[in-house]
Coordinates of C-alpha atoms and ligand atoms in Angstrom, one line a residue:
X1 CA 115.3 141.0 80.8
X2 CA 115.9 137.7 82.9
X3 CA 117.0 134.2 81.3
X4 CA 113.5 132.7 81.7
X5 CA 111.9 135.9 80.0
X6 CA 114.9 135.7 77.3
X7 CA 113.9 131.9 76.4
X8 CA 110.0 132.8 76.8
X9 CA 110.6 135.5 73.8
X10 CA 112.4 132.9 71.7
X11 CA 109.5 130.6 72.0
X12 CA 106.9 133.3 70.5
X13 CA 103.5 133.7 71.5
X14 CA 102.7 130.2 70.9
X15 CA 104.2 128.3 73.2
X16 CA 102.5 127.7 76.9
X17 CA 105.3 128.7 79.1
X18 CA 104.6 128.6 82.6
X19 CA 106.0 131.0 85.2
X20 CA 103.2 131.3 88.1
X21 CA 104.9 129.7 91.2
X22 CA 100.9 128.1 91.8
X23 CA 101.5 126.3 88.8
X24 CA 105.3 125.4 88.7
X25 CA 104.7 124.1 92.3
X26 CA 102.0 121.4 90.7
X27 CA 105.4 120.2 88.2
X28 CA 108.0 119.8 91.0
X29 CA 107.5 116.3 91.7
X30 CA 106.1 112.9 91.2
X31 CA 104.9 110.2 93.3
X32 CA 107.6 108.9 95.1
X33 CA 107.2 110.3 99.1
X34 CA 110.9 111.3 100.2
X35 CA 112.4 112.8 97.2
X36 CA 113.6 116.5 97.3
X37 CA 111.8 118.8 94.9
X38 CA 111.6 121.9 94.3
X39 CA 109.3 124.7 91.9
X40 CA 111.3 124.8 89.2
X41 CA 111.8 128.5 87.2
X42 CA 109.5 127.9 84.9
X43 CA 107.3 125.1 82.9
X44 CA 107.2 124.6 79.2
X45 CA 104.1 123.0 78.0
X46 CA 105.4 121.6 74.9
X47 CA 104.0 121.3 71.9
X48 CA 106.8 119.9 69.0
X49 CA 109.9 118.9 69.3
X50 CA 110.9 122.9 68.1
X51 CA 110.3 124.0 71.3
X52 CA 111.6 121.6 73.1
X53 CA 114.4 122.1 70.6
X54 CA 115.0 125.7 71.3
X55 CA 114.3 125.1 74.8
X56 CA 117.2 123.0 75.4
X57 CA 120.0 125.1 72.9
X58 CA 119.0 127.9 75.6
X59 CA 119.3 125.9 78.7
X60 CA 123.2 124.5 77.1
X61 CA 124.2 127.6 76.6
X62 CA 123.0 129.0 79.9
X63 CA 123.5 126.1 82.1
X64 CA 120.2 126.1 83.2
X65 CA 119.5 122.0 84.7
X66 CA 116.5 120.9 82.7
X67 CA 113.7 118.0 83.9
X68 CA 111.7 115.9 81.7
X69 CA 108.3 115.2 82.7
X70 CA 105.6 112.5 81.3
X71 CA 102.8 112.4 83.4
X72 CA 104.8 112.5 87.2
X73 CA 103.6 109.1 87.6
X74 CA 106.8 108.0 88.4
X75 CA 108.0 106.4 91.8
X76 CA 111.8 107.2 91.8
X77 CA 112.1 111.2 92.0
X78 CA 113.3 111.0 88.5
X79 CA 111.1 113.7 87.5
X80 CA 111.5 116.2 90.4
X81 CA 112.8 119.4 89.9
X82 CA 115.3 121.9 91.7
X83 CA 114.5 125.3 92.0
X84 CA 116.7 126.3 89.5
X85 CA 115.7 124.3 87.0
X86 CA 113.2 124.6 83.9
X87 CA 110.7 121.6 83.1
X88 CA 109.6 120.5 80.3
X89 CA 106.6 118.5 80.3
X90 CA 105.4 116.3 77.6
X91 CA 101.5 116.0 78.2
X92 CA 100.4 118.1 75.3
X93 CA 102.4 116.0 72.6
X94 CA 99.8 113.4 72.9
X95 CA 99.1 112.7 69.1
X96 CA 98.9 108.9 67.8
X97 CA 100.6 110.0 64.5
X98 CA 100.3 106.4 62.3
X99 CA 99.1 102.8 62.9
X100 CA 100.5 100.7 60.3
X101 CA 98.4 97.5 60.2
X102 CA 100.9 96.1 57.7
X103 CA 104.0 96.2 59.5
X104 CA 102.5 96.1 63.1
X105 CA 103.7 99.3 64.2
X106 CA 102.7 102.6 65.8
X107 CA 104.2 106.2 65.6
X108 CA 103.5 107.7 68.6
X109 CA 104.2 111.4 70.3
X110 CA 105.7 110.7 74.1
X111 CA 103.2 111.9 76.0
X112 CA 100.5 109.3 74.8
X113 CA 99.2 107.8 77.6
X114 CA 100.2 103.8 77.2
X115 CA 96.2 102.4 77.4
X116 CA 95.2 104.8 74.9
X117 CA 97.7 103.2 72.8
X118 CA 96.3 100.0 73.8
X119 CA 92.5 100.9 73.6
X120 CA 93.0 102.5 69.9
X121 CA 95.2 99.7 67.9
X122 CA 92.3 97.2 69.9
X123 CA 89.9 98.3 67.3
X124 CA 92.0 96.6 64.5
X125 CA 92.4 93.5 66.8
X126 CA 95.9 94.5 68.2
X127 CA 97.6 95.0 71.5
X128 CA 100.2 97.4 72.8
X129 CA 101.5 94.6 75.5
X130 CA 103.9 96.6 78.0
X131 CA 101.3 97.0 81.1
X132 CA 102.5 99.1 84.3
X133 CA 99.8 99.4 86.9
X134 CA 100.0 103.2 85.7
X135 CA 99.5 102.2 82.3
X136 CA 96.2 104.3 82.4
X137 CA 97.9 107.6 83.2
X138 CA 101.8 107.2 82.4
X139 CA 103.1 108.3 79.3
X140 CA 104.5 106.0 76.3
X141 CA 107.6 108.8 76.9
X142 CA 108.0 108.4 80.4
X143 CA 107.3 104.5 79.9
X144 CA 110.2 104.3 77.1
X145 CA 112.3 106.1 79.7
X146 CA 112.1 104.1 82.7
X147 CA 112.3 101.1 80.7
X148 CA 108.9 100.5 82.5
X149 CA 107.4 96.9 83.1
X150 CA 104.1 94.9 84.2
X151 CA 102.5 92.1 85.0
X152 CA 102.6 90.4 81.3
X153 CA 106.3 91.1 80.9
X154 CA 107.2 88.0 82.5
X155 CA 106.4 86.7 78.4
X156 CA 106.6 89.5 76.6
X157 CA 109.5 91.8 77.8
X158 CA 109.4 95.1 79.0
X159 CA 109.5 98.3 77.4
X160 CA 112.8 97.8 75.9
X161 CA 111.9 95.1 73.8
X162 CA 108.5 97.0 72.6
X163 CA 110.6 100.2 71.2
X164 CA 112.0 100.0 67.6
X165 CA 112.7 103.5 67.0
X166 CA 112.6 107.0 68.3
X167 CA 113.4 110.5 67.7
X168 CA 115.4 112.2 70.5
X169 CA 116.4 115.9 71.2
X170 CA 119.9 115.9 72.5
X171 CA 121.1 119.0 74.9
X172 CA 122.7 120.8 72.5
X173 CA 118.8 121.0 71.0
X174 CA 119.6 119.1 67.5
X175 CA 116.8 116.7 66.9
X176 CA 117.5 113.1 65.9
X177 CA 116.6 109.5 65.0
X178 CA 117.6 106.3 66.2
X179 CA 116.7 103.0 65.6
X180 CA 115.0 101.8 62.8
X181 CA 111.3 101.0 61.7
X182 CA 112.6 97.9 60.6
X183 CA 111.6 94.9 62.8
X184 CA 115.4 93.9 62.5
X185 CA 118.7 96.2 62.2
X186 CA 121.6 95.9 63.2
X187 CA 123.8 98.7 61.1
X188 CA 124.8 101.0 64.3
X189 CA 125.5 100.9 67.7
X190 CA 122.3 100.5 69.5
X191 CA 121.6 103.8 70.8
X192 CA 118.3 103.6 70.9
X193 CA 118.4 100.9 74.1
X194 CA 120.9 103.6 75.5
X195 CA 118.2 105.9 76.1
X196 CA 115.8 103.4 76.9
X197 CA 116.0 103.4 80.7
X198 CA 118.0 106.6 80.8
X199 CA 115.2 108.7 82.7
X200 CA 115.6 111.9 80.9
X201 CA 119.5 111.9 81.9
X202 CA 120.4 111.8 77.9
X203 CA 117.9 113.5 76.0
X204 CA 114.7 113.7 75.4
X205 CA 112.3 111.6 73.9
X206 CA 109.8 113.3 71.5
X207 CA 108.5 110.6 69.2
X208 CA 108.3 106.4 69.6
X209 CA 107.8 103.7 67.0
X210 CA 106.1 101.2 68.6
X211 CA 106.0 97.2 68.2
X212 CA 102.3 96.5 68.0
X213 CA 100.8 92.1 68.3
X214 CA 97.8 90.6 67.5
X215 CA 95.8 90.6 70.5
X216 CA 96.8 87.6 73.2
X217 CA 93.4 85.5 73.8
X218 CA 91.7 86.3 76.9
X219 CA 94.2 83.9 79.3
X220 CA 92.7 81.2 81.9
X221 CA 93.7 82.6 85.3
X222 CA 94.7 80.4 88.5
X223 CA 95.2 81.0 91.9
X224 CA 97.3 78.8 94.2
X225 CA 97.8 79.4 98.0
X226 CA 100.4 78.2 99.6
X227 CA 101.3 77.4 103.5
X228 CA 104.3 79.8 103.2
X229 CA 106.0 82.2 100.5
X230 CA 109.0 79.6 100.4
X231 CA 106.5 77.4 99.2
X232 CA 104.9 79.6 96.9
X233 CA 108.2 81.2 95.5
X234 CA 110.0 77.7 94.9
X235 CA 106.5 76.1 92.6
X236 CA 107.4 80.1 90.8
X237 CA 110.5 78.8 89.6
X238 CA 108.6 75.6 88.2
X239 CA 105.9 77.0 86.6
X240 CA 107.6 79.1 84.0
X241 CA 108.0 76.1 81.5
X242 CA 104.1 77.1 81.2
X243 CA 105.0 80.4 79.8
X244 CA 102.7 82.2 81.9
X245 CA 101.4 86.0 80.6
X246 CA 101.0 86.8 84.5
X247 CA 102.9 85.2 87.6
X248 CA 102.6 87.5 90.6
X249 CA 102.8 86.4 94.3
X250 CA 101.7 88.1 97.6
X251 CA 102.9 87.7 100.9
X252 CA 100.7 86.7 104.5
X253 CA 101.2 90.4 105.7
X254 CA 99.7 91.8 102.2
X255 CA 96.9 89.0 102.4
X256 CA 96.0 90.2 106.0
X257 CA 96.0 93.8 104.8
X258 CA 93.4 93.2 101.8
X259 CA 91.5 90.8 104.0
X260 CA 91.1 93.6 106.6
X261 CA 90.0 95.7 104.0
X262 CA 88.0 93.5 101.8
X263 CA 88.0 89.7 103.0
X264 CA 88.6 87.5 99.9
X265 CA 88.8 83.9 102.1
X266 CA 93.1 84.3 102.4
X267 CA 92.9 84.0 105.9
X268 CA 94.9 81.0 106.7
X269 CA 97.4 81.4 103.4
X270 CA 100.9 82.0 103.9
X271 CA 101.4 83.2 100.4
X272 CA 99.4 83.5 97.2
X273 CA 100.5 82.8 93.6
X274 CA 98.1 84.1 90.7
X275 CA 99.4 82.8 87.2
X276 CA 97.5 83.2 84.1
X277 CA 98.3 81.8 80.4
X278 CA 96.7 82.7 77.3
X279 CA 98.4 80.7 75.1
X280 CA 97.8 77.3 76.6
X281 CA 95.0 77.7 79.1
X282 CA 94.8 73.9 79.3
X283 CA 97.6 73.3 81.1
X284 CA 96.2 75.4 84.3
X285 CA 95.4 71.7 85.7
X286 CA 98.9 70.0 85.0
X287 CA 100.2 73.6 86.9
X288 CA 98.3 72.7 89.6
X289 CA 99.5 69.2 90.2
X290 CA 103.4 71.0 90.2
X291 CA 101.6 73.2 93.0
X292 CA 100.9 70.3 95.1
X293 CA 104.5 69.1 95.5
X294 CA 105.2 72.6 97.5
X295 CA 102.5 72.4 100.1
X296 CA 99.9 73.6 98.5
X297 CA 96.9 74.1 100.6
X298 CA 94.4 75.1 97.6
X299 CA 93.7 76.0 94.0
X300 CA 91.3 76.9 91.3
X301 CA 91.5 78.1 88.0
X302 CA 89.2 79.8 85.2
X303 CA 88.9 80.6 81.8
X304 CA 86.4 83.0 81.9
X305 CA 87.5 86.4 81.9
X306 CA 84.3 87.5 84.4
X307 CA 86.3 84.7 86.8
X308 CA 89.5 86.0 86.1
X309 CA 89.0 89.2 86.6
X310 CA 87.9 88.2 89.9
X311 CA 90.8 86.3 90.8
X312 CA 93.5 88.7 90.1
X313 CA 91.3 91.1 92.5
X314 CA 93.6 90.2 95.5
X315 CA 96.7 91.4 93.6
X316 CA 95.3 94.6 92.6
X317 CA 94.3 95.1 95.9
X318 CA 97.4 94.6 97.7
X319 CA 99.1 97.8 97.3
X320 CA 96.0 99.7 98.2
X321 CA 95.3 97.7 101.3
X322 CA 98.6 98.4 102.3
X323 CA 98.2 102.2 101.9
X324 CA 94.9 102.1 104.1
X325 CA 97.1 101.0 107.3
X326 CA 99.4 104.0 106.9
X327 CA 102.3 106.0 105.0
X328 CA 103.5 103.8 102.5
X329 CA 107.5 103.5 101.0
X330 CA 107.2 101.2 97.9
X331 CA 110.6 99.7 97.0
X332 CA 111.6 97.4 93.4
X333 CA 114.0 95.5 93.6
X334 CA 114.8 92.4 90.8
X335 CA 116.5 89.6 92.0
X336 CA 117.2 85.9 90.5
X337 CA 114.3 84.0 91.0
X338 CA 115.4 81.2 92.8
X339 CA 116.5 84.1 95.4
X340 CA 113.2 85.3 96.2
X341 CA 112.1 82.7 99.2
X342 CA 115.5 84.0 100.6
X343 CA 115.3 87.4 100.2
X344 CA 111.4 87.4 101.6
X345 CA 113.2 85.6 104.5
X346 CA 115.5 88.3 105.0
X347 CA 113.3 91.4 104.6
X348 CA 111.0 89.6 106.9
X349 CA 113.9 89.9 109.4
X350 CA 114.4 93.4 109.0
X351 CA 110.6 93.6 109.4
X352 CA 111.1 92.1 113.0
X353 CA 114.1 94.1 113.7
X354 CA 113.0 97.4 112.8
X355 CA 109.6 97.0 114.2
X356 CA 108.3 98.4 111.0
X357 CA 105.5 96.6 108.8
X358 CA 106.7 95.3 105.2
X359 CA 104.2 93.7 103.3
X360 CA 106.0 91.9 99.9
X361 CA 104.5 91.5 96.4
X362 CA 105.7 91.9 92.9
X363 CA 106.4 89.7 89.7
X364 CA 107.5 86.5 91.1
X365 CA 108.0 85.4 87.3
X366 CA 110.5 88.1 86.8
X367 CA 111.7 88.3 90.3
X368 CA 111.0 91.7 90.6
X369 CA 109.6 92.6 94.2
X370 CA 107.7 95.4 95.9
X371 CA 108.4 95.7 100.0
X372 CA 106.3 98.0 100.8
X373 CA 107.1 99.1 104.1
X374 CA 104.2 101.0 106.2
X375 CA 104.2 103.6 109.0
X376 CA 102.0 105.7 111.0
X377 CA 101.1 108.9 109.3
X378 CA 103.3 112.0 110.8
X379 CA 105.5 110.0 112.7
X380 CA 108.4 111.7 112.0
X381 CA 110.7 108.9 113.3
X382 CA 109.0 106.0 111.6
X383 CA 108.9 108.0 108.3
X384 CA 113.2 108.2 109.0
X385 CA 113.8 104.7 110.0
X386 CA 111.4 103.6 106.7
X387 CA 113.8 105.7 104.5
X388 CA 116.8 103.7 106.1
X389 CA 115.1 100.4 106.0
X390 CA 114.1 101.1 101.7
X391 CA 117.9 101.1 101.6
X392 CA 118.3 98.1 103.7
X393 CA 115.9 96.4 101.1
X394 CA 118.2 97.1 98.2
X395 CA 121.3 96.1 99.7
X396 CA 119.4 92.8 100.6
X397 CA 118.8 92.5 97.0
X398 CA 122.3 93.2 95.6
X399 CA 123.7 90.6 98.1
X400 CA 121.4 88.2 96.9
X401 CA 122.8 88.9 93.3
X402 CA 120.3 91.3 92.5
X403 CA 119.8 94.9 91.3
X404 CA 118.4 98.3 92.9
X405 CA 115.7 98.6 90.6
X406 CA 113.8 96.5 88.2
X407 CA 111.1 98.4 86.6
X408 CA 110.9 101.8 88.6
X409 CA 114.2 103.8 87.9
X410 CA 117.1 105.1 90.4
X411 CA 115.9 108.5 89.8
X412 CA 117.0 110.8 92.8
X413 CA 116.3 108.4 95.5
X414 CA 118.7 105.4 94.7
X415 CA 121.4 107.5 92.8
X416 CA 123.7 106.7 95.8
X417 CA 122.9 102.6 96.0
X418 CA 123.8 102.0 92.4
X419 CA 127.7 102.1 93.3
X420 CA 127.9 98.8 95.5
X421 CA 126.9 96.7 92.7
X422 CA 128.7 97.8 89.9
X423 CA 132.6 98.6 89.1
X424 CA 134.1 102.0 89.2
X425 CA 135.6 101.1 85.9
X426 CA 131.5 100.6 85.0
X427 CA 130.6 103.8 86.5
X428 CA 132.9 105.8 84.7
X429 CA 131.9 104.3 81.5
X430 CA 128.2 105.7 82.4
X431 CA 130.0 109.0 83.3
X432 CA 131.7 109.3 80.2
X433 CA 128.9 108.6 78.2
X434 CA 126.6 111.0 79.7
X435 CA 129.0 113.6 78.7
X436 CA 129.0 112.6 75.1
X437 CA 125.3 113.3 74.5
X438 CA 125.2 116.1 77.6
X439 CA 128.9 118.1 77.8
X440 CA 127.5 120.8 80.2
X441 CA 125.4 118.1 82.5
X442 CA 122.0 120.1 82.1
X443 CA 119.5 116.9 81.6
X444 CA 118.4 115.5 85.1
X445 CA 121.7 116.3 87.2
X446 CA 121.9 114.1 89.9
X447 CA 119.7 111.7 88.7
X448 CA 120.1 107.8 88.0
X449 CA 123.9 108.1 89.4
X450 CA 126.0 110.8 91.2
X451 CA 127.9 113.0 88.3
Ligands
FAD1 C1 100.0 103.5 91.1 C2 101.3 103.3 90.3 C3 101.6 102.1 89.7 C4 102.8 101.9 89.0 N1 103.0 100.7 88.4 C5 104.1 100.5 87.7 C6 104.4 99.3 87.1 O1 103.6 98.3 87.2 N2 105.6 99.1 86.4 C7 106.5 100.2 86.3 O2 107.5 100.0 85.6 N3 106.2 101.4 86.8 C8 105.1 101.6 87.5 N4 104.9 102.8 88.1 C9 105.9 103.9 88.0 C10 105.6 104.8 86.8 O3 104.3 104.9 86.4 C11 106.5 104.5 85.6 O4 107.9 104.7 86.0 C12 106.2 105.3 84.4 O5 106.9 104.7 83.3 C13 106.5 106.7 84.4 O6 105.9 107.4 83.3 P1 105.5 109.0 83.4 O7 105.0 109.4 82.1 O8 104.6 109.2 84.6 O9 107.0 109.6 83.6 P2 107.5 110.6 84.7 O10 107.2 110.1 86.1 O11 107.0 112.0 84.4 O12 109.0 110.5 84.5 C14 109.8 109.4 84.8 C15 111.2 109.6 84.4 O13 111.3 109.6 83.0 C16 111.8 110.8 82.5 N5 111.0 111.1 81.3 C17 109.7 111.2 81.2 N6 109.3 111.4 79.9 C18 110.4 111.5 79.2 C19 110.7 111.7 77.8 N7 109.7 111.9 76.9 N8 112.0 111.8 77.4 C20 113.0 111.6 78.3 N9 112.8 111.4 79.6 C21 111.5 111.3 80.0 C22 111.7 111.8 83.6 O14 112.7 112.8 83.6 C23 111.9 110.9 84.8 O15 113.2 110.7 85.1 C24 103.7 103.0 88.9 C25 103.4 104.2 89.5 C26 102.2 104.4 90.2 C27 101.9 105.7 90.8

């Protein structure tokens, strides 16, 4: 008997365990375009944390690397598998196990999708706020473990400060807590925030308590354009005093893209800013008037959500009209804010340079950018100088006092750029605590730093 039948006998009958290469193939990777993968040995569809239990006491004491999987939404690598490797996939552990009104908290299983969260705790007037784009097919698991963000986290905080408590298989397989229900606790060290962020490199997530609001009022929505993104990044900086639940900006190249695709009216704009508020929708006119001292060549605002919805349309569109002119790299970076006009300068350079389109957009209230850099399907060349210029991107960033990723994980493709902007002293810490909760290095090798 192999290892992978061995572990499929422990399991029992019960368990979906996944050994057709068809299959395993269709769990080998997620979305990101130049990460190596691999069909892993086998899948485990699991059901409890049991299985996932014995699953991982096997894999510790056979070596055997083992990859977490939410949904594969993810844009890093972070899930991708080696060939050696067993996956574990969360999707059927989709139960919401308790909404508690009272306390303003859910219990959640990890692979609950993040909008049915959202769509069920709506019925009782509440709100799930953390919102990635993906937020309709990533899971709360995979969310918890990128530390994922979105468009309203410039008010309310990402992930992190949405998690209160969670339940966690280690590698040896023992099952534990951290955190507390409690909205306040401060009685251990806070590993719960260690494995918030730790893409599946520390254990694995099997169960989330949730913070849970009274739902934000629809907000008023405004849309500024500006004569150029210098413009439209320096009235950012000035318009967070509005607390804004959305402030995103897009670039001319991403404006030229949708209006290629879909003309909106953004043909003379050198950069867009969309902000919306939903706690003082008043102020969208006093916003304005900050808008006008930086060149502001138009603005309206709504608050009906019909109008709004319609206003934000050239932000959801800008990654897909990107993605019509070609292959697509999307980088995340975060930077300071008052570094993003500089760093859109720079990027455009490289943009010159390399000969390769970059079209920018992101969360200018967070300072968390998207260069998305486009080339010609199959062109082999292009494809290789994209990969060197998503590098070039990051160390942009870090120069600029920024980081390598704000909201999408290192995973496997930025393991190498985390280096440059921390200590060794700093890296080694990360080492060593890796091999407190993971001695034999099984969970995710290779991602989120080289081991
Ligand atoms: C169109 C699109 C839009 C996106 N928009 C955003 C956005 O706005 N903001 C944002 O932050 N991200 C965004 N993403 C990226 C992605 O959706 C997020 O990273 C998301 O949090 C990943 O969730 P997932 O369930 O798909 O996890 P996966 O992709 O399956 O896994 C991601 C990482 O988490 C680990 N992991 C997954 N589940 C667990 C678990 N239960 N326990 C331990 N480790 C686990 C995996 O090993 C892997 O390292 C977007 C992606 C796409 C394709």
């Amino acid at each position: 008997m192999n290892q992978i039948e061995e572990l499929a006998k422990l399991l029992g009958v019960d368990a979906s365990f996944i050994t057709d290469p068809d299959i395993t193939l269709s769990y080998s990777r997620d979305q990101a375009p130049f990460a190596q993968s691999a069909p892993p040995r086998a899948v485990l569809l699991a059901k409890n944390a049991e299985q996932i239990s014995t699953t991982l006491r096997f894999a510790n004491q056979h070596k055997i690397p083992v990859v977490t999987r939410g949904a594969g939404s993810g844009l890093a690598g972070g899930a991708n598998s080696s060939a050696d490797s067993i996956v574990i996939s969360l999707e059927k552990m989709n139960q919401i196990i308790d909404i508690d009104t009272e306390n303003l908290i859910a219990r959640v299983e990890a692979g609950v999708i993040n909008l049915d969260l959202d769509t069920k705790v709506k019925e009782f007037g509440l709100a799930y706020l953390p919102d990635p784009a993906s937020r309709d097919w990533s899971t709360l698991g995979g969310n918890a473990a990128t530390n994922a963000g979105g468009m309203c986290c410039v008010k309310y905080g990402v992930t992190s400060s949405h998690v209160r408590a969670a339940q966690v298989v280690l590698a040896s397989g023992e099952i534990i807590e951290i955190g507390k229900a409690t909205k306040k606790s401060v009685t251990t060290y806070d590993l719960l925030h260690l494995f918030i962020g730790s893409e599946g490199t520390l254990g694995i997530i099997t169960e989330l308590t949730l913070n849970l609001v009274v739902r934000p009022q629809p907000p008023a929505t405004m849309i500024a354009t500006f004569a150029s993104i210098t413009d439209a990044a320096s009235a950012a900086t000035q318009l967070l005093k509005f607390k804004p639940s959305m402030l995103e900006i897009v670039d001319q190249t991403t404006l030229k893209a949708v209006e290629a695709w879909h003309p909106l009216g953004f043909e003379i704009a050198g950069s867009v800013l969309l902000m919306q508020l939903d706690e003082n929708p008043h102020l969208c006119e006093e916003a304005l008037s900050v808008c006008r001292r930086f060149n502001l060549i138009d603005g309206v605002y709504s608050e009906d959500p019909a109008d709004s919805a319609d206003l934000i349309r050239v932000r959801k569109m800008a990654y897909p009209a990107l993605e019509r002119m070609g292959a697509t790299l999307l980088d995340d970076v975060a930077l300071p804010i008052n570094k993003i006009a500089e760093f859109v300068e720079r990027v455009e350079k490289l943009s010159a340079s390399s000969g390769l389109t970059i079209g920018i957009f992101g969360h200018a209230g967070d300072g968390n950018m998207h260069p998305t850099i486009v080339h010609d399907h199959g062109d082999q060349a292009a494809a290789t100088l994209a990969q060197k210029v998503f590098g070039e991107i990051v160390a942009i960033a870090q120069t600029l006092g920024g980081t390598a990723s704000g909201e999408h994980g290192i995973g496997s493709i930025k393991s190498t750029m985390v280096q440059s902007e921390i200590s060794e002293t700093v890296m080694n810490l990360q080492r060593e605590i890796k091999r407190v909760f993971d001695p034999q290095l099984i969970l995710n090798p290779g991602k989120k730093f080289p081991l």
